[in-house]
Structures are given as structure tokens and as C-alpha cells.
mmCIF file of C-alpha atoms in Angstrom:
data_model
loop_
_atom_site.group_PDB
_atom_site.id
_atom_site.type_symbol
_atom_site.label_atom_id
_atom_site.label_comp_id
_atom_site.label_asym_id
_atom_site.label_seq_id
_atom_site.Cartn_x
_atom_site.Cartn_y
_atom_site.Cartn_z
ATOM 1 C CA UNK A 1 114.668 174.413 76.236
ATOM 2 C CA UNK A 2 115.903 173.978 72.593
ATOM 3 C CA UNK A 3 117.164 177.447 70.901
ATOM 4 C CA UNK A 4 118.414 178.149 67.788
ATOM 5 C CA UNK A 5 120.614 181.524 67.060
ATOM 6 C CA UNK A 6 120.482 182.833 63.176
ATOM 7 C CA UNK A 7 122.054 185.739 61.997
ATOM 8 C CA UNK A 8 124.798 186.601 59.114
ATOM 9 C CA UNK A 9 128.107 186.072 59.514
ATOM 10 C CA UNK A 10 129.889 188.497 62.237
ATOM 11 C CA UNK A 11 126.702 189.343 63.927
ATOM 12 C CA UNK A 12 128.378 188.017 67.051
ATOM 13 C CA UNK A 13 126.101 184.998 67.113
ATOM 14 C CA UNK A 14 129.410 182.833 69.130
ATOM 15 C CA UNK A 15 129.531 185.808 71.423
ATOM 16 C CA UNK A 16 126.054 185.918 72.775
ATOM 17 C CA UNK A 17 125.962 182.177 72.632
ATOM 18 C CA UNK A 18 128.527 182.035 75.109
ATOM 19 C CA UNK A 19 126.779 184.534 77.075
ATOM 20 C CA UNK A 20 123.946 182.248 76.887
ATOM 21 C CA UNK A 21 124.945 178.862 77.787
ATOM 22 C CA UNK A 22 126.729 180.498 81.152
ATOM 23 C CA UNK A 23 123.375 181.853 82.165
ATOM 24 C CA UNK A 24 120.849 179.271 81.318
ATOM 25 C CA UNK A 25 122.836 176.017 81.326
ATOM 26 C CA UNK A 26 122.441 175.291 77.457
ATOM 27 C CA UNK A 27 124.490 173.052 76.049
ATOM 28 C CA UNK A 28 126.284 174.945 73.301
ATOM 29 C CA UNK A 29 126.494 173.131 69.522
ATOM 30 C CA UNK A 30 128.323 175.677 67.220
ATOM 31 C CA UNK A 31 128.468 174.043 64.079
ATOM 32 C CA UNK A 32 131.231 176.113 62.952
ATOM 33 C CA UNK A 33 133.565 175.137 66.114
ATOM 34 C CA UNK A 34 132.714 171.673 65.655
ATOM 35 C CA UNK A 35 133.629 171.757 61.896
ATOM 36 C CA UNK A 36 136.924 173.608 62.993
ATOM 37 C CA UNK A 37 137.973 171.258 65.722
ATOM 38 C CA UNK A 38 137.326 168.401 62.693
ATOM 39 C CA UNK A 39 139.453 169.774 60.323
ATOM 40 C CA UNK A 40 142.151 170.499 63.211
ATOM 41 C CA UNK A 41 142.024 166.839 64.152
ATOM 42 C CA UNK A 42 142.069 165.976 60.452
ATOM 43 C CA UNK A 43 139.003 163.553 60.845
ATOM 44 C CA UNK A 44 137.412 162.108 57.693
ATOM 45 C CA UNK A 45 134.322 164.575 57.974
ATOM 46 C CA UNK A 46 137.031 167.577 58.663
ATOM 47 C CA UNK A 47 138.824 166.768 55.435
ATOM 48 C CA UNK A 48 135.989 166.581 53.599
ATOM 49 C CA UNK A 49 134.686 169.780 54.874
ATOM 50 C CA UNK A 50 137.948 171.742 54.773
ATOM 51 C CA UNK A 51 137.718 172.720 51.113
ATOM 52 C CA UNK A 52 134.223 174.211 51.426
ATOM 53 C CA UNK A 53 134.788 176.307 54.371
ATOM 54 C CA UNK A 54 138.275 177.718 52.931
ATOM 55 C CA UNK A 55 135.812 179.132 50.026
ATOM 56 C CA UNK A 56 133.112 180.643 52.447
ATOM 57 C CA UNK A 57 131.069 178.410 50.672
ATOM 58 C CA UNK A 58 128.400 175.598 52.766
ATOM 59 C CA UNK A 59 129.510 172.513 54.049
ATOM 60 C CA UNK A 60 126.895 169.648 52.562
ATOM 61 C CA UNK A 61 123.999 168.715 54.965
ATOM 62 C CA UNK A 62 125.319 165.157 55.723
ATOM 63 C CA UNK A 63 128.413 166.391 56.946
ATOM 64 C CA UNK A 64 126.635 168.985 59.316
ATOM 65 C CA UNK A 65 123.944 166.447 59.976
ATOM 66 C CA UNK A 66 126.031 163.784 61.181
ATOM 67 C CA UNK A 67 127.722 165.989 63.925
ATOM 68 C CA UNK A 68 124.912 167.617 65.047
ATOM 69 C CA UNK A 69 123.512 164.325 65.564
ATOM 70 C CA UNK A 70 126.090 163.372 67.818
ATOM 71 C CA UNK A 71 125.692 166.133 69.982
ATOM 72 C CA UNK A 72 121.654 165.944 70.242
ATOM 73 C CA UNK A 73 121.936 162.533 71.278
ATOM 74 C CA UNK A 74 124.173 163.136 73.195
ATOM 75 C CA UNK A 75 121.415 163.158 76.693
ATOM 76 C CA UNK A 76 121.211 166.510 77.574
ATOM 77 C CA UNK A 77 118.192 168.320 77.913
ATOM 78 C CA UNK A 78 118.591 171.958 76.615
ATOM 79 C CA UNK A 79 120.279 173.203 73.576
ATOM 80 C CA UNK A 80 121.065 176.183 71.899
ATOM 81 C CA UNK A 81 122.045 175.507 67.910
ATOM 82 C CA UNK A 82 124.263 178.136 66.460
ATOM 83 C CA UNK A 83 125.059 178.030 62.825
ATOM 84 C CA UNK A 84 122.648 175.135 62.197
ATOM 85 C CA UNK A 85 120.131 175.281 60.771
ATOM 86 C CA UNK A 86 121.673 176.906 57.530
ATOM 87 C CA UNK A 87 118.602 175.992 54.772
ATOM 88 C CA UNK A 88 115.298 174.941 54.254
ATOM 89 C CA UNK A 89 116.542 171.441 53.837
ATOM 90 C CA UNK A 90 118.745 171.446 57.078
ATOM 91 C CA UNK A 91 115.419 173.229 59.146
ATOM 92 C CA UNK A 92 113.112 170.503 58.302
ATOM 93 C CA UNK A 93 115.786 167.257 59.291
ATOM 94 C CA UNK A 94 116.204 169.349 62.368
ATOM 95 C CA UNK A 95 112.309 169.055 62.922
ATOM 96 C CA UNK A 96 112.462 165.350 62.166
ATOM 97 C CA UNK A 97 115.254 164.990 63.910
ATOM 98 C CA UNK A 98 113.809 166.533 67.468
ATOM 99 C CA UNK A 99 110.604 164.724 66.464
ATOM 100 C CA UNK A 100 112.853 160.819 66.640
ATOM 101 C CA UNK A 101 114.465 162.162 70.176
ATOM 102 C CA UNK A 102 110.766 163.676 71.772
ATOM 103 C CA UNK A 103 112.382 167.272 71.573
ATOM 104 C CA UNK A 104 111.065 170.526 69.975
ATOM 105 C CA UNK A 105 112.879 173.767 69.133
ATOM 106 C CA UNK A 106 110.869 176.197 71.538
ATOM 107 C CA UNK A 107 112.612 179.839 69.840
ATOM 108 C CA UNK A 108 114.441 180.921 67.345
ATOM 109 C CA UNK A 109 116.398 184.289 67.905
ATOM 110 C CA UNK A 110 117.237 186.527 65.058
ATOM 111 C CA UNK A 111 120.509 188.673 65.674
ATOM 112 C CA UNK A 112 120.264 191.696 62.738
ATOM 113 C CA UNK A 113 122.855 193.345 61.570
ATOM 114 C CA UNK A 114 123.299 195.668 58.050
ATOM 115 C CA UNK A 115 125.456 194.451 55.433
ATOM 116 C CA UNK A 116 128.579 197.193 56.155
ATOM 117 C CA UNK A 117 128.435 196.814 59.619
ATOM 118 C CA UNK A 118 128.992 192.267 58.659
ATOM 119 C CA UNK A 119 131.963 193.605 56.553
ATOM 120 C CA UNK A 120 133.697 195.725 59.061
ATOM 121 C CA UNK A 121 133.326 193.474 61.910
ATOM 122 C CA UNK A 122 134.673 190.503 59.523
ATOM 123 C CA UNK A 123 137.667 192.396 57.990
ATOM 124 C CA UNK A 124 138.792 193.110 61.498
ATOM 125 C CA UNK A 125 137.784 190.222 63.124
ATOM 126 C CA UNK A 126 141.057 188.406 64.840
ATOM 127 C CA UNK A 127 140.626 184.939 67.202
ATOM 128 C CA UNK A 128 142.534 183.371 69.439
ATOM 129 C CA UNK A 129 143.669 180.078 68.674
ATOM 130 C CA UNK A 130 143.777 178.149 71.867
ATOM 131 C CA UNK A 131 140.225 179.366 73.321
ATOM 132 C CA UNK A 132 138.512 180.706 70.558
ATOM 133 C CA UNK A 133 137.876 184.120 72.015
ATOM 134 C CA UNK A 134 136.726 186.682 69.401
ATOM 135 C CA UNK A 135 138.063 190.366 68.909
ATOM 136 C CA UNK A 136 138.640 193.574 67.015
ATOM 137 C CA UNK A 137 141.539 194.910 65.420
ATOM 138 C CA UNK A 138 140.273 197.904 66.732
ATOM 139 C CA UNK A 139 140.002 197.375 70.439
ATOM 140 C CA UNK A 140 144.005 196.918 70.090
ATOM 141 C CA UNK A 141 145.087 200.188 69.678
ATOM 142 C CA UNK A 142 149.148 200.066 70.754
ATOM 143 C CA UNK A 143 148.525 197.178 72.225
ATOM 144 C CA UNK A 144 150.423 193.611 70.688
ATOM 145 C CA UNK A 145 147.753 190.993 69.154
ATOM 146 C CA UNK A 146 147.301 188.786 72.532
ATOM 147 C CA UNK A 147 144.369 187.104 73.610
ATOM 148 C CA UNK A 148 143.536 188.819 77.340
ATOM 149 C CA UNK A 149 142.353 185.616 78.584
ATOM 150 C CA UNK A 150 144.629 183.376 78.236
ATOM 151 C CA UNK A 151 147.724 185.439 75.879
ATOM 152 C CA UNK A 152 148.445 183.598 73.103
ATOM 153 C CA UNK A 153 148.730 185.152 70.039
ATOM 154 C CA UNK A 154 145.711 186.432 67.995
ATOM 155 C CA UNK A 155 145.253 185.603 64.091
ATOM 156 C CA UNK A 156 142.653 186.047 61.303
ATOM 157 C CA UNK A 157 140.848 183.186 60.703
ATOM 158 C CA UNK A 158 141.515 181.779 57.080
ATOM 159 C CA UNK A 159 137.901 182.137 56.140
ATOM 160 C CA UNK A 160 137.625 186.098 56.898
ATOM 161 C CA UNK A 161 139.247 186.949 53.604
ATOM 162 C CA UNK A 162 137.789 189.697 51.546
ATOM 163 C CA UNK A 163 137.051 186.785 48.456
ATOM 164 C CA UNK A 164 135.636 184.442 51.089
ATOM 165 C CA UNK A 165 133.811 187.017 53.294
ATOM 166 C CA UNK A 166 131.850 188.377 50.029
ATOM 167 C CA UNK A 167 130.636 184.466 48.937
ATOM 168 C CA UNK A 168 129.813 183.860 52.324
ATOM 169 C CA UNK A 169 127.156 186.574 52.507
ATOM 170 C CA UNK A 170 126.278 185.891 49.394
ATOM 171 C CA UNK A 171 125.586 182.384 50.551
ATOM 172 C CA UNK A 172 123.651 183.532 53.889
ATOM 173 C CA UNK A 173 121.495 185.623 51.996
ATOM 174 C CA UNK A 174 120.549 183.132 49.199
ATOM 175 C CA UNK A 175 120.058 180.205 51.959
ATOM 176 C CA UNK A 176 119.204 181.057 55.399
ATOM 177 C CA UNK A 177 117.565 184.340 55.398
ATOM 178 C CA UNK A 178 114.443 182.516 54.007
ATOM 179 C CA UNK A 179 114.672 180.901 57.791
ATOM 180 C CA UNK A 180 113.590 183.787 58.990
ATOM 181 C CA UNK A 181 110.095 183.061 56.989
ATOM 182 C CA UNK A 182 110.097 179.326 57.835
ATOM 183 C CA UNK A 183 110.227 179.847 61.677
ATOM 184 C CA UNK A 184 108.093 183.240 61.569
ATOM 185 C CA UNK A 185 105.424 181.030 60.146
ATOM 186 C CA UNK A 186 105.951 178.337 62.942
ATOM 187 C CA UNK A 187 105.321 181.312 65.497
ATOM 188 C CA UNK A 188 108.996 180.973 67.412
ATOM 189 C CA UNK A 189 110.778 183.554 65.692
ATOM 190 C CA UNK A 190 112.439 186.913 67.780
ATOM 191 C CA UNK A 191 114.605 188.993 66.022
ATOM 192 C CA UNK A 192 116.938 191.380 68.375
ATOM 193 C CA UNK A 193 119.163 193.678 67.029
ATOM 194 C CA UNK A 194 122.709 192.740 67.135
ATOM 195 C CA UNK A 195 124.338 196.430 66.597
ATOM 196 C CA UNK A 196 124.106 197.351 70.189
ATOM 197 C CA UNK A 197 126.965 196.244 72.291
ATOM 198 C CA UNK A 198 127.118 192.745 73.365
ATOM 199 C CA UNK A 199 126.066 193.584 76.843
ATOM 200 C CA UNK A 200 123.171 195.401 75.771
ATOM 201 C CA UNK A 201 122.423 192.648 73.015
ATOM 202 C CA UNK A 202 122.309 189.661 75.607
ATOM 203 C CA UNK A 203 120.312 191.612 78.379
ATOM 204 C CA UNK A 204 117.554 192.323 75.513
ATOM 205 C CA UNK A 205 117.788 187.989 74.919
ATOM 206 C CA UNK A 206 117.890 186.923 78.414
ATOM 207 C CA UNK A 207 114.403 189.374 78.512
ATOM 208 C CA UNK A 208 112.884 187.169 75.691
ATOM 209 C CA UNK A 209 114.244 183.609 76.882
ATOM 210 C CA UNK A 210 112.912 184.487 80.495
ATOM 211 C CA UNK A 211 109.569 185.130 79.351
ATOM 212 C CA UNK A 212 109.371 181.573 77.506
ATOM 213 C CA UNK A 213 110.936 179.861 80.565
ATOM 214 C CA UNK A 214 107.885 181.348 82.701
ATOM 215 C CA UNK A 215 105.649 179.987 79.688
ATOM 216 C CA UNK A 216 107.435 176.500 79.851
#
């Protein structure tokens, strides 16, 4: 099973996908971590990428294409695609791409969230550096900025500035809300609303991938 997970920025979209992989075996491809984890190891495609993402603004397709590749090809069966695809452009070498490896993207899932609640989950968004675990300023009430997992210390990430936070919507909804359209028309589209709690957000997908496992 091949999944892809839209949704703006902060609808918890590398929470649920998390969630996901642990319960159906997926093999997770965040674009976003594997961008990060680029840049940390200062690779050519993480320097050239580096600039972009400190602006909010989109890394270019062949940067995102080649990694994705990678991963794809990498022999495992089921997927699930989070952050990619981003565009039009990126949806349809996706297709292609699936098409070359005998693969087909069986559902897209549509987390929705409204445009204050993006803001004030990304202005007090903090992650952990070592395992990438995601929190809330606000669920640390008197309490020091540790991850509980495994206690390092937490930190903004750099692109979660008010500037870059703004252009990055901005970006989503010029560029991959018209997704929604492209894979509505294909038929695989489920949108689930992502301003319940997490819990409550992944039992409502687990409903909806169950039902196209019994399909498949």
C-alpha cells in the first residue's frame, strides 16, 4: 500500500505518520526529515537546499526528486509519502515514477486544519534534536524544555519563524492545495480533520486505511 499524507504546515502530518508506519508497517519517507538530515550532514543536495528551507520557501523538484527516488527504490513494498508531493509538477513525476517501479499510490489523506489554528501550533512548536519528537510550548507549563523520551533539550526549529511561517503558508496555499483537486479527480482522496487530538485523528485514519486494505 502506497499513501500519501497532505496537509499545511503544523497539521501534525509527522505525528500521525509516525502513528502510521508503527501500525501498518509503512515505510516512512518525510521529505522534510530527509532534507534536514542532508543539510545536517552537509551533503551537496543539503547545501543546496539549505537556503530555501531557511526562507520557508520550496526546495526545487530535482532536489526532492532525487531523494525520494532513493527511498522508492529502495525494495520495500508499502509507503507512506509525507511532504511529497508538494505541486502539480512533483504529483505527476510521482505517477511516472510509480508507473517505472510497477507501483501505484492507492490514497491520499487530507489532514485539515484552519489557518489560526497552523499559526498557533507553529509559533509554539519546539523539537527535539536527537529524535525529532514534536511538542508544544504549552504542554510545558513549569516544566524545563526536555524531550520526555529521550531528555535532551528542546529548540525551535529555524524555519518556525514568524517571517518564514507566513511565506510558507503562503507557499502551501499557492502550490499544494490544488492537490487536493488533482487526487479528488483521481478518486483516492480522504480528507480527516486534523483539529481533534492526535489520538482521535489517527483512530479516524486507521478506519479509512482498514477499509482499503479489505478492498486490496
Amino acid at each position: 500500500m502506497i499513501i500519501v499524507l497532505l496537509g499545511p504546515p503544523g497539521a501534525g502530518k509527522g505525528t500521525q505518520a509516525k502513528k502510521i508506519e508503527g501500525e501498518f508497517g509503512l515505510t516512512h519517507v518525510a521529505t522534510g526529515d530527509l532534507l534536514r538530515e542532508a543539510v545536517r550532514r552537509e551533503t551537496s543536495l543539503g547545501k543546496q537546499a539549505q537556503d530555501f528551507m531557511l526562507r520557508g520557501r520550496l526546495v526545487p523538484d530535482r532536489i526532492i526528486l532525487d531523494l525520494i527516488k532513493n527511498k522508492i527504490r529502495g525494495g520495500a513494498s508499502g509507503f507512506l509519502l509525507d511532504g511529497f508531493p508538494r505541486n502539480i509538477i512533483q504529483a505527476e513525476e510521482l505517477d511516472e515514477l510509480l508507473e517505472a517501479e510497477n507501483k501505484k499510490l492507492d490514497l491520499v489523506i487530507n489532514l485539515e486544519v484552519n489557518h489560526n489554528e497552523v499559526i498557533d501550533r507553529l509559533n509554539g512548536r519546539v523539537i527535539c534534536p536527537e529524535c525529532g519528537k514534536t511538542y508544544n510550548v504549552d504542554h510545558f507549563v513549569d516544566e524545563p524544555l526536555v524531550c520526555k523520551d529521550c531528555g535532551s533539550r528542546l529548540s525551535q526549529r529555524s524555519d518556525d519563524n514568524p517571517d518564514a511561517i507566513e511565506e510558507r503558508l503562503k507557499v502551501y496555499l499557492r502550490h499544494t492545495l490544488p492537490l487536493i483537486d488533482y487526487y479528488k479527480e483521481k478518486g483516492i482522496l480522504l480528507s480527516v480533520s486534523g483539529e481533534r487530538s492526535p489520538q482521535e485523528v489517527f483512530h479516524r485514519i486507521v478506519d479509512l486505511l482498514q477499509r482499503v486494505e479489505d478492498v486490496h
